[in-house]
Amino acid sequence: GATVTYNPETKTLTLNGATIQGGTSTGSVPYGAGIYAQCKDSESVSLTIELIGNNTITGYYGIYVNAEISENSNGTDASLTITGENNGSLEVSGSNHGIFVKSGTGNASVTIENASVDAKTTQTNSGYAGVCVQSGASSKDSPNLSLAVNGGSLTTSASEGNDGIQFYVGLFEATGATTSLTVSDNAIVRANGGIKANRVDEPTPSGTGIVFDGTEGTVYGNVELQKDLEIKSGETLTIPDGASLNTNGKTITVE
């Protein structure tokens, strides 16, 4: 049957065929999240989720990693890593953000490694995202907001007026904030709903993989397809100078 186990030494939560339903109460910890991780005062918070088989998480937030305790009490960095065993997969959905990682005084990062992650917001009001990487209201200096997909895939979806992937600077004085979106190991990112940034420049993707920003797909580096690729109606895939796409025996279909 399904199992959920946590190793406190490695801060790793292993989901094996699990379905997790968060709550609807949003006013206090865990804010209705399916999975919630909170820092201790002045410390960083990091969570690794290991996926075995197919897993589903829903809630007001699907996954919320939080380094902001209160207005006067903060941690530093917040980071989430999602890894897969034998193509482990996750569908995560939030009526707010699907995946929400918020720093305290430091940096916020999401890393996906060799897993298939599908993240969405079901919110109809605007301003929400499938994946939101946010610096906290106390991160005044030069927080870095990063998303890395190393092997596997990330697919996001959002209703109109919302974002697939959102980089959000929580304090307008943090004028030195930076963003990064990197792919490696032939990863595929499909940001249905687009890639947006608030109070900071949107990152220019880099690395080796394919990134769809809404309907506009671009090949970065020398990519070898790991599975069949579908180019849907209205989508384009551009292979810039210096990049290449090897089908590797896989099929590219055009709808």
Short mmCIF file of N, CA and C in Angstrom, two decimals, residues 49-231:
data_model
loop_
_atom_site.label_atom_id
_atom_site.label_comp_id
_atom_site.label_asym_id
_atom_site.label_seq_id
_atom_site.Cartn_x
_atom_site.Cartn_y
_atom_site.Cartn_z
N ILE A 49 11.77 15.92 -0.84
CA ILE A 49 10.68 14.98 -1.04
C ILE A 49 11.13 13.97 -2.08
N GLU A 50 11.15 12.70 -1.67
CA GLU A 50 11.53 11.62 -2.58
C GLU A 50 10.27 10.92 -3.05
N LEU A 51 10.14 10.77 -4.37
CA LEU A 51 8.93 10.21 -4.95
C LEU A 51 9.17 8.78 -5.43
N ILE A 52 8.31 7.87 -5.02
CA ILE A 52 8.29 6.52 -5.54
C ILE A 52 6.89 6.28 -6.08
N GLY A 53 6.78 5.86 -7.34
CA GLY A 53 5.45 5.68 -7.93
C GLY A 53 4.76 7.01 -8.16
N ASN A 54 3.42 6.95 -8.30
CA ASN A 54 2.63 8.14 -8.58
C ASN A 54 2.05 8.70 -7.29
N ASN A 55 2.21 10.00 -7.08
CA ASN A 55 1.78 10.64 -5.84
C ASN A 55 0.96 11.89 -6.13
N THR A 56 0.06 12.22 -5.22
CA THR A 56 -0.83 13.37 -5.40
C THR A 56 -0.89 14.16 -4.10
N ILE A 57 -0.77 15.49 -4.22
CA ILE A 57 -0.89 16.37 -3.05
C ILE A 57 -1.84 17.51 -3.42
N THR A 58 -2.82 17.77 -2.56
CA THR A 58 -3.71 18.90 -2.75
C THR A 58 -3.84 19.66 -1.43
N GLY A 59 -4.33 20.89 -1.51
CA GLY A 59 -4.55 21.70 -0.32
C GLY A 59 -4.71 23.15 -0.69
N TYR A 60 -4.83 24.01 0.33
CA TYR A 60 -4.85 25.45 0.06
C TYR A 60 -3.52 25.83 -0.58
N TYR A 61 -2.43 25.30 -0.02
CA TYR A 61 -1.15 25.18 -0.73
C TYR A 61 -0.91 23.69 -0.89
N GLY A 62 -0.29 23.29 -2.03
CA GLY A 62 0.10 21.89 -2.14
C GLY A 62 1.29 21.62 -1.22
N ILE A 63 2.42 22.27 -1.53
CA ILE A 63 3.65 22.17 -0.71
C ILE A 63 4.04 23.60 -0.35
N TYR A 64 4.30 23.85 0.95
CA TYR A 64 4.67 25.18 1.42
C TYR A 64 5.92 25.03 2.31
N VAL A 65 7.03 25.62 1.85
CA VAL A 65 8.28 25.63 2.64
C VAL A 65 8.51 27.09 3.04
N ASN A 66 8.52 27.36 4.34
CA ASN A 66 8.39 28.72 4.85
C ASN A 66 9.51 29.08 5.83
N ALA A 67 10.30 30.11 5.48
CA ALA A 67 11.34 30.60 6.40
C ALA A 67 10.95 31.94 7.02
N GLU A 68 9.66 32.24 7.02
CA GLU A 68 9.15 33.47 7.62
C GLU A 68 8.17 33.07 8.71
N ILE A 69 8.55 33.31 9.97
CA ILE A 69 7.70 32.87 11.09
C ILE A 69 6.63 33.92 11.39
N SER A 70 7.08 35.14 11.53
CA SER A 70 6.17 36.25 11.80
C SER A 70 6.86 37.53 11.36
N GLU A 71 6.20 38.65 11.57
CA GLU A 71 6.78 39.92 11.14
C GLU A 71 8.13 40.18 11.79
N ASN A 72 8.30 39.70 13.02
CA ASN A 72 9.52 40.00 13.78
C ASN A 72 10.43 38.80 13.96
N SER A 73 10.08 37.68 13.38
CA SER A 73 10.86 36.45 13.60
C SER A 73 11.00 35.71 12.27
N ASN A 74 12.26 35.53 11.86
CA ASN A 74 12.51 34.94 10.55
C ASN A 74 13.62 33.92 10.60
N GLY A 75 13.55 33.00 9.65
CA GLY A 75 14.71 32.19 9.33
C GLY A 75 15.47 32.85 8.20
N THR A 76 16.37 32.10 7.59
CA THR A 76 17.20 32.66 6.52
C THR A 76 16.72 32.12 5.17
N ASP A 77 17.32 31.04 4.68
CA ASP A 77 16.99 30.51 3.36
C ASP A 77 15.87 29.46 3.45
N ALA A 78 15.16 29.31 2.33
CA ALA A 78 14.15 28.24 2.21
C ALA A 78 14.42 27.47 0.93
N SER A 79 14.48 26.14 1.04
CA SER A 79 14.75 25.34 -0.16
C SER A 79 13.93 24.06 -0.16
N LEU A 80 13.48 23.70 -1.35
CA LEU A 80 12.73 22.47 -1.58
C LEU A 80 13.41 21.69 -2.69
N THR A 81 13.65 20.40 -2.44
CA THR A 81 14.20 19.51 -3.46
C THR A 81 13.23 18.34 -3.64
N ILE A 82 12.88 18.05 -4.89
CA ILE A 82 12.00 16.92 -5.19
C ILE A 82 12.78 15.96 -6.08
N THR A 83 12.95 14.72 -5.61
CA THR A 83 13.71 13.72 -6.36
C THR A 83 12.81 12.53 -6.69
N GLY A 84 13.20 11.79 -7.72
CA GLY A 84 12.40 10.63 -8.13
C GLY A 84 13.22 9.36 -8.15
N GLU A 85 12.57 8.28 -7.72
CA GLU A 85 13.15 6.94 -7.85
C GLU A 85 12.45 6.25 -9.01
N ASN A 86 13.20 5.83 -10.03
CA ASN A 86 12.59 5.11 -11.16
C ASN A 86 11.40 5.87 -11.72
N ASN A 87 11.65 7.14 -12.09
CA ASN A 87 10.60 7.96 -12.71
C ASN A 87 9.42 8.22 -11.78
N GLY A 88 9.68 8.41 -10.52
CA GLY A 88 8.63 8.79 -9.58
C GLY A 88 7.97 10.08 -10.03
N SER A 89 6.66 10.20 -9.75
CA SER A 89 5.93 11.37 -10.24
C SER A 89 5.08 11.98 -9.14
N LEU A 90 4.74 13.26 -9.35
CA LEU A 90 3.93 13.99 -8.39
C LEU A 90 2.99 14.92 -9.13
N GLU A 91 1.71 14.87 -8.75
CA GLU A 91 0.76 15.90 -9.14
C GLU A 91 0.45 16.69 -7.88
N VAL A 92 0.74 18.00 -7.92
CA VAL A 92 0.54 18.84 -6.74
C VAL A 92 -0.30 20.05 -7.15
N SER A 93 -1.32 20.32 -6.35
CA SER A 93 -2.27 21.36 -6.70
C SER A 93 -2.64 22.15 -5.46
N GLY A 94 -2.73 23.48 -5.62
CA GLY A 94 -3.15 24.33 -4.51
C GLY A 94 -4.23 25.28 -4.96
N SER A 95 -5.19 25.56 -4.07
CA SER A 95 -6.16 26.60 -4.41
C SER A 95 -5.52 27.98 -4.22
N ASN A 96 -4.32 28.04 -3.62
CA ASN A 96 -3.44 29.20 -3.66
C ASN A 96 -2.31 28.80 -4.60
N HIS A 97 -1.06 28.77 -4.16
CA HIS A 97 0.03 28.27 -5.01
C HIS A 97 0.10 26.75 -4.90
N GLY A 98 0.50 26.10 -6.01
CA GLY A 98 0.72 24.65 -5.95
C GLY A 98 1.95 24.33 -5.11
N ILE A 99 3.11 24.92 -5.50
CA ILE A 99 4.34 24.81 -4.71
C ILE A 99 4.74 26.23 -4.33
N PHE A 100 4.96 26.46 -3.03
CA PHE A 100 5.27 27.80 -2.52
C PHE A 100 6.49 27.69 -1.62
N VAL A 101 7.60 28.33 -2.04
CA VAL A 101 8.82 28.36 -1.22
C VAL A 101 9.15 29.81 -0.94
N LYS A 102 9.15 30.18 0.36
CA LYS A 102 9.32 31.58 0.75
C LYS A 102 10.47 31.70 1.75
N SER A 103 11.44 32.55 1.43
CA SER A 103 12.58 32.74 2.32
C SER A 103 12.22 33.68 3.45
N GLY A 104 13.12 33.74 4.44
CA GLY A 104 13.00 34.73 5.51
C GLY A 104 13.85 35.94 5.17
N THR A 105 15.12 35.90 5.60
CA THR A 105 16.04 37.00 5.28
C THR A 105 16.95 36.64 4.11
N GLY A 106 16.80 35.44 3.56
CA GLY A 106 17.78 34.97 2.57
C GLY A 106 17.18 34.59 1.23
N ASN A 107 17.64 33.45 0.70
CA ASN A 107 17.32 33.01 -0.65
C ASN A 107 16.22 31.94 -0.64
N ALA A 108 15.56 31.79 -1.79
CA ALA A 108 14.52 30.77 -1.95
C ALA A 108 14.85 29.94 -3.19
N SER A 109 14.73 28.61 -3.06
CA SER A 109 15.09 27.76 -4.21
C SER A 109 14.21 26.52 -4.28
N VAL A 110 13.93 26.12 -5.52
CA VAL A 110 13.25 24.86 -5.81
C VAL A 110 14.13 24.07 -6.77
N THR A 111 14.38 22.80 -6.45
CA THR A 111 15.18 21.92 -7.31
C THR A 111 14.40 20.64 -7.55
N ILE A 112 14.28 20.26 -8.83
CA ILE A 112 13.63 19.00 -9.20
C ILE A 112 14.67 18.14 -9.89
N GLU A 113 14.82 16.89 -9.42
CA GLU A 113 15.87 16.02 -9.94
C GLU A 113 15.26 14.68 -10.35
N ASN A 114 15.30 14.39 -11.65
CA ASN A 114 14.91 13.07 -12.17
C ASN A 114 13.53 12.65 -11.69
N ALA A 115 12.61 13.60 -11.66
CA ALA A 115 11.24 13.32 -11.27
C ALA A 115 10.32 14.03 -12.26
N SER A 116 9.09 13.54 -12.33
CA SER A 116 8.07 14.19 -13.14
C SER A 116 7.12 14.91 -12.20
N VAL A 117 7.12 16.24 -12.26
CA VAL A 117 6.30 17.05 -11.34
C VAL A 117 5.32 17.88 -12.14
N ASP A 118 4.06 17.79 -11.77
CA ASP A 118 2.99 18.57 -12.39
C ASP A 118 2.40 19.44 -11.29
N ALA A 119 2.58 20.77 -11.41
CA ALA A 119 2.16 21.69 -10.34
C ALA A 119 1.18 22.69 -10.88
N LYS A 120 0.06 22.87 -10.17
CA LYS A 120 -0.91 23.84 -10.67
C LYS A 120 -1.57 24.61 -9.54
N THR A 121 -2.05 25.80 -9.91
CA THR A 121 -2.93 26.55 -9.03
C THR A 121 -4.34 26.48 -9.62
N THR A 122 -5.31 26.26 -8.74
CA THR A 122 -6.70 26.23 -9.19
C THR A 122 -7.39 27.55 -8.90
N GLN A 123 -6.62 28.54 -8.41
CA GLN A 123 -7.17 29.84 -8.05
C GLN A 123 -7.69 30.57 -9.28
N THR A 124 -8.85 31.20 -9.15
CA THR A 124 -9.40 31.98 -10.26
C THR A 124 -9.08 33.47 -10.13
N ASN A 125 -8.86 33.96 -8.90
CA ASN A 125 -8.37 35.33 -8.74
C ASN A 125 -6.94 35.40 -9.26
N SER A 126 -6.50 36.56 -9.73
CA SER A 126 -5.18 36.64 -10.37
C SER A 126 -4.07 36.82 -9.35
N GLY A 127 -2.83 36.46 -9.76
CA GLY A 127 -1.65 36.66 -8.93
C GLY A 127 -1.06 35.40 -8.32
N TYR A 128 -1.63 34.26 -8.65
CA TYR A 128 -1.18 33.00 -8.06
C TYR A 128 -0.39 32.19 -9.10
N ALA A 129 0.25 31.10 -8.66
CA ALA A 129 1.13 30.38 -9.57
C ALA A 129 1.16 28.89 -9.24
N GLY A 130 1.47 28.10 -10.29
CA GLY A 130 1.72 26.68 -10.07
C GLY A 130 2.92 26.48 -9.18
N VAL A 131 4.00 27.23 -9.47
CA VAL A 131 5.20 27.23 -8.63
C VAL A 131 5.55 28.68 -8.33
N CYS A 132 5.62 29.04 -7.05
CA CYS A 132 6.01 30.39 -6.64
C CYS A 132 7.26 30.32 -5.78
N VAL A 133 8.32 31.00 -6.24
CA VAL A 133 9.58 31.10 -5.49
C VAL A 133 9.67 32.55 -5.03
N GLN A 134 9.65 32.76 -3.71
CA GLN A 134 9.46 34.12 -3.19
C GLN A 134 10.48 34.43 -2.10
N SER A 135 11.02 35.65 -2.15
CA SER A 135 11.84 36.12 -1.03
C SER A 135 10.92 36.81 -0.03
N GLY A 136 11.27 36.68 1.25
CA GLY A 136 10.41 37.17 2.31
C GLY A 136 10.46 38.69 2.45
N ALA A 137 9.52 39.20 3.22
CA ALA A 137 9.40 40.65 3.43
C ALA A 137 10.57 41.21 4.24
N SER A 138 11.39 40.33 4.83
CA SER A 138 12.56 40.78 5.58
C SER A 138 13.86 40.56 4.82
N SER A 139 13.76 40.09 3.58
CA SER A 139 14.95 39.85 2.77
C SER A 139 15.27 41.13 2.00
N LYS A 140 16.08 42.00 2.65
CA LYS A 140 16.27 43.36 2.15
C LYS A 140 17.39 43.48 1.13
N ASP A 141 18.34 42.58 1.16
CA ASP A 141 19.58 42.80 0.42
C ASP A 141 19.46 42.30 -1.02
N SER A 142 20.09 41.19 -1.32
CA SER A 142 20.12 40.68 -2.70
C SER A 142 19.71 39.22 -2.73
N PRO A 143 18.44 38.94 -2.39
CA PRO A 143 18.03 37.53 -2.38
C PRO A 143 18.06 36.95 -3.78
N ASN A 144 18.43 35.66 -3.86
CA ASN A 144 18.38 34.95 -5.14
C ASN A 144 17.19 34.00 -5.11
N LEU A 145 16.39 34.04 -6.17
CA LEU A 145 15.24 33.18 -6.33
C LEU A 145 15.55 32.22 -7.47
N SER A 146 15.63 30.94 -7.18
CA SER A 146 16.12 30.01 -8.20
C SER A 146 15.21 28.80 -8.36
N LEU A 147 15.13 28.35 -9.60
CA LEU A 147 14.43 27.12 -9.95
C LEU A 147 15.35 26.31 -10.85
N ALA A 148 15.62 25.07 -10.46
CA ALA A 148 16.48 24.19 -11.24
C ALA A 148 15.74 22.88 -11.50
N VAL A 149 15.74 22.44 -12.75
CA VAL A 149 15.15 21.14 -13.10
C VAL A 149 16.26 20.32 -13.75
N ASN A 150 16.71 19.30 -13.02
CA ASN A 150 17.86 18.49 -13.43
C ASN A 150 17.35 17.09 -13.79
N GLY A 151 17.11 16.87 -15.07
CA GLY A 151 16.51 15.60 -15.48
C GLY A 151 15.02 15.61 -15.16
N GLY A 152 14.27 14.75 -15.84
CA GLY A 152 12.84 14.70 -15.59
C GLY A 152 12.13 15.91 -16.16
N SER A 153 11.03 16.29 -15.53
CA SER A 153 10.22 17.36 -16.10
C SER A 153 9.44 18.11 -15.03
N LEU A 154 9.13 19.36 -15.36
CA LEU A 154 8.22 20.17 -14.56
C LEU A 154 7.18 20.73 -15.51
N THR A 155 5.92 20.47 -15.22
CA THR A 155 4.81 21.03 -15.99
C THR A 155 3.96 21.85 -15.03
N THR A 156 3.65 23.09 -15.40
CA THR A 156 2.81 23.90 -14.54
C THR A 156 1.55 24.31 -15.29
N SER A 157 0.51 24.61 -14.54
CA SER A 157 -0.71 25.13 -15.16
C SER A 157 -1.40 26.09 -14.21
N ALA A 158 -2.11 27.04 -14.82
CA ALA A 158 -2.80 28.07 -14.06
C ALA A 158 -3.96 28.58 -14.89
N SER A 159 -5.00 29.02 -14.20
CA SER A 159 -6.11 29.65 -14.91
C SER A 159 -5.69 31.03 -15.39
N GLU A 160 -6.49 31.63 -16.25
CA GLU A 160 -6.15 32.92 -16.84
C GLU A 160 -5.93 33.96 -15.75
N GLY A 161 -4.88 34.79 -15.94
CA GLY A 161 -4.56 35.81 -14.95
C GLY A 161 -3.57 35.33 -13.90
N ASN A 162 -3.23 34.05 -13.95
CA ASN A 162 -2.25 33.49 -13.03
C ASN A 162 -1.05 32.98 -13.81
N ASP A 163 0.01 32.60 -13.08
CA ASP A 163 1.29 32.26 -13.71
C ASP A 163 1.60 30.78 -13.54
N GLY A 164 2.31 30.23 -14.54
CA GLY A 164 2.83 28.88 -14.37
C GLY A 164 3.93 28.87 -13.32
N ILE A 165 4.96 29.70 -13.57
CA ILE A 165 6.10 29.84 -12.65
C ILE A 165 6.22 31.31 -12.31
N GLN A 166 6.34 31.61 -11.03
CA GLN A 166 6.40 33.00 -10.59
C GLN A 166 7.58 33.20 -9.64
N PHE A 167 8.40 34.21 -9.95
CA PHE A 167 9.48 34.64 -9.05
C PHE A 167 9.01 35.95 -8.43
N TYR A 168 8.92 35.98 -7.10
CA TYR A 168 8.29 37.13 -6.43
C TYR A 168 9.23 37.68 -5.35
N VAL A 169 9.58 38.95 -5.49
CA VAL A 169 10.40 39.61 -4.47
C VAL A 169 9.45 40.25 -3.47
N GLY A 170 9.55 39.80 -2.21
CA GLY A 170 8.56 40.20 -1.22
C GLY A 170 8.75 41.59 -0.66
N LEU A 171 9.88 42.22 -0.93
CA LEU A 171 10.14 43.56 -0.41
C LEU A 171 10.66 44.42 -1.54
N PHE A 172 9.99 45.55 -1.81
CA PHE A 172 10.38 46.34 -2.98
C PHE A 172 11.74 46.99 -2.80
N GLU A 173 12.24 47.10 -1.54
CA GLU A 173 13.59 47.66 -1.36
C GLU A 173 14.70 46.69 -1.73
N ALA A 174 14.36 45.42 -1.95
CA ALA A 174 15.38 44.42 -2.28
C ALA A 174 15.74 44.54 -3.76
N THR A 175 16.33 45.69 -4.10
CA THR A 175 16.57 46.00 -5.52
C THR A 175 17.70 45.16 -6.11
N GLY A 176 18.49 44.49 -5.27
CA GLY A 176 19.56 43.63 -5.77
C GLY A 176 19.13 42.20 -6.00
N ALA A 177 17.82 41.92 -5.90
CA ALA A 177 17.33 40.55 -6.06
C ALA A 177 17.66 40.00 -7.45
N THR A 178 17.95 38.71 -7.51
CA THR A 178 18.26 38.04 -8.79
C THR A 178 17.42 36.78 -8.91
N THR A 179 17.23 36.35 -10.16
CA THR A 179 16.48 35.12 -10.43
C THR A 179 17.30 34.21 -11.33
N SER A 180 17.06 32.90 -11.23
CA SER A 180 17.69 31.98 -12.17
C SER A 180 16.76 30.80 -12.43
N LEU A 181 16.77 30.35 -13.68
CA LEU A 181 16.03 29.15 -14.08
C LEU A 181 17.00 28.32 -14.91
N THR A 182 17.39 27.18 -14.37
CA THR A 182 18.37 26.33 -15.06
C THR A 182 17.79 24.95 -15.31
N VAL A 183 18.18 24.37 -16.44
CA VAL A 183 17.81 23.00 -16.77
C VAL A 183 19.09 22.22 -17.06
N SER A 184 19.06 20.93 -16.74
CA SER A 184 20.20 20.08 -17.08
C SER A 184 19.69 18.68 -17.34
N ASP A 185 20.58 17.85 -17.91
CA ASP A 185 20.27 16.44 -18.12
C ASP A 185 18.98 16.27 -18.93
N ASN A 186 18.82 17.13 -19.98
CA ASN A 186 17.71 17.00 -20.93
C ASN A 186 16.33 17.18 -20.30
N ALA A 187 16.27 17.99 -19.26
CA ALA A 187 14.99 18.24 -18.60
C ALA A 187 14.04 19.02 -19.51
N ILE A 188 12.74 18.86 -19.26
CA ILE A 188 11.73 19.62 -20.00
C ILE A 188 10.87 20.38 -19.00
N VAL A 189 10.80 21.70 -19.19
CA VAL A 189 9.93 22.56 -18.38
C VAL A 189 8.83 23.09 -19.28
N ARG A 190 7.59 22.86 -18.88
CA ARG A 190 6.44 23.41 -19.61
C ARG A 190 5.69 24.33 -18.67
N ALA A 191 5.91 25.63 -18.80
CA ALA A 191 5.25 26.60 -17.94
C ALA A 191 3.99 27.09 -18.63
N ASN A 192 2.94 26.25 -18.59
CA ASN A 192 1.65 26.71 -19.07
C ASN A 192 1.18 27.79 -18.10
N GLY A 193 0.85 28.96 -18.62
CA GLY A 193 0.61 30.11 -17.75
C GLY A 193 1.80 31.04 -17.75
N GLY A 194 2.93 30.60 -18.34
CA GLY A 194 4.08 31.47 -18.52
C GLY A 194 4.99 31.56 -17.32
N ILE A 195 6.15 32.20 -17.55
CA ILE A 195 7.16 32.43 -16.52
C ILE A 195 7.15 33.94 -16.24
N LYS A 196 6.84 34.32 -15.00
CA LYS A 196 6.71 35.73 -14.68
C LYS A 196 7.58 36.07 -13.46
N ALA A 197 7.91 37.34 -13.34
CA ALA A 197 8.66 37.81 -12.18
C ALA A 197 8.06 39.13 -11.71
N ASN A 198 8.06 39.31 -10.39
CA ASN A 198 7.51 40.51 -9.78
C ASN A 198 8.61 41.25 -9.03
N ARG A 199 8.82 42.54 -9.37
CA ARG A 199 9.86 43.39 -8.75
C ARG A 199 11.27 42.94 -9.09
N VAL A 200 11.43 42.14 -10.13
CA VAL A 200 12.76 41.66 -10.52
C VAL A 200 12.65 41.19 -11.97
N ASP A 201 13.79 41.11 -12.65
CA ASP A 201 13.76 40.64 -14.03
C ASP A 201 13.48 39.15 -14.10
N GLU A 202 12.73 38.75 -15.12
CA GLU A 202 12.52 37.33 -15.34
C GLU A 202 13.84 36.69 -15.74
N PRO A 203 14.09 35.47 -15.29
CA PRO A 203 15.36 34.83 -15.63
C PRO A 203 15.39 34.40 -17.09
N THR A 204 16.57 34.46 -17.67
CA THR A 204 16.79 33.85 -18.99
C THR A 204 17.22 32.40 -18.74
N PRO A 205 16.43 31.42 -19.18
CA PRO A 205 16.80 30.03 -18.90
C PRO A 205 18.18 29.68 -19.46
N SER A 206 18.85 28.74 -18.81
CA SER A 206 20.17 28.30 -19.28
C SER A 206 20.35 26.84 -18.94
N GLY A 207 21.33 26.23 -19.60
CA GLY A 207 21.66 24.83 -19.33
C GLY A 207 21.37 23.95 -20.52
N THR A 208 20.97 22.70 -20.25
CA THR A 208 20.69 21.71 -21.30
C THR A 208 19.30 21.15 -21.07
N GLY A 209 18.37 21.57 -21.91
CA GLY A 209 17.00 21.11 -21.78
C GLY A 209 16.08 21.96 -22.65
N ILE A 210 14.78 21.77 -22.48
CA ILE A 210 13.78 22.49 -23.24
C ILE A 210 12.88 23.23 -22.27
N VAL A 211 12.65 24.51 -22.52
CA VAL A 211 11.78 25.32 -21.67
C VAL A 211 10.68 25.95 -22.53
N PHE A 212 9.44 25.66 -22.18
CA PHE A 212 8.29 26.34 -22.78
C PHE A 212 7.83 27.43 -21.83
N ASP A 213 7.94 28.69 -22.27
CA ASP A 213 7.39 29.83 -21.54
C ASP A 213 6.04 30.13 -22.18
N GLY A 214 4.98 29.59 -21.58
CA GLY A 214 3.70 29.62 -22.26
C GLY A 214 3.76 28.74 -23.49
N THR A 215 3.46 29.30 -24.67
CA THR A 215 3.44 28.50 -25.91
C THR A 215 4.77 28.53 -26.64
N GLU A 216 5.74 29.32 -26.13
CA GLU A 216 7.02 29.50 -26.83
C GLU A 216 8.07 28.59 -26.22
N GLY A 217 8.44 27.56 -26.96
CA GLY A 217 9.45 26.62 -26.47
C GLY A 217 10.82 26.93 -27.07
N THR A 218 11.86 26.72 -26.27
CA THR A 218 13.23 26.95 -26.72
C THR A 218 14.11 25.80 -26.26
N VAL A 219 14.99 25.36 -27.16
CA VAL A 219 15.98 24.34 -26.82
C VAL A 219 17.24 25.04 -26.32
N TYR A 220 17.74 24.62 -25.16
CA TYR A 220 18.97 25.17 -24.59
C TYR A 220 20.02 24.07 -24.58
N GLY A 221 21.20 24.36 -25.15
CA GLY A 221 22.27 23.37 -25.19
C GLY A 221 21.99 22.27 -26.19
N ASN A 222 22.69 21.17 -26.04
CA ASN A 222 22.57 20.02 -26.95
C ASN A 222 21.71 18.95 -26.27
N VAL A 223 20.45 18.92 -26.66
CA VAL A 223 19.44 18.12 -25.96
C VAL A 223 19.19 16.81 -26.68
N GLU A 224 19.12 15.73 -25.90
CA GLU A 224 18.69 14.43 -26.41
C GLU A 224 17.37 14.07 -25.74
N LEU A 225 16.33 13.90 -26.53
CA LEU A 225 15.02 13.59 -25.95
C LEU A 225 15.08 12.29 -25.15
N GLN A 226 14.45 12.32 -23.99
CA GLN A 226 14.37 11.13 -23.14
C GLN A 226 13.03 10.43 -23.29
N LYS A 227 12.04 11.16 -23.81
CA LYS A 227 10.74 10.55 -24.11
C LYS A 227 10.11 11.32 -25.25
N ASP A 228 9.00 10.80 -25.78
CA ASP A 228 8.34 11.46 -26.90
C ASP A 228 7.96 12.89 -26.51
N LEU A 229 7.97 13.77 -27.51
CA LEU A 229 7.65 15.18 -27.28
C LEU A 229 6.48 15.57 -28.17
N GLU A 230 5.47 16.17 -27.57
CA GLU A 230 4.31 16.64 -28.33
C GLU A 230 4.34 18.17 -28.38
N ILE A 231 4.25 18.70 -29.60
CA ILE A 231 4.13 20.15 -29.78
C ILE A 231 2.67 20.41 -30.08
#
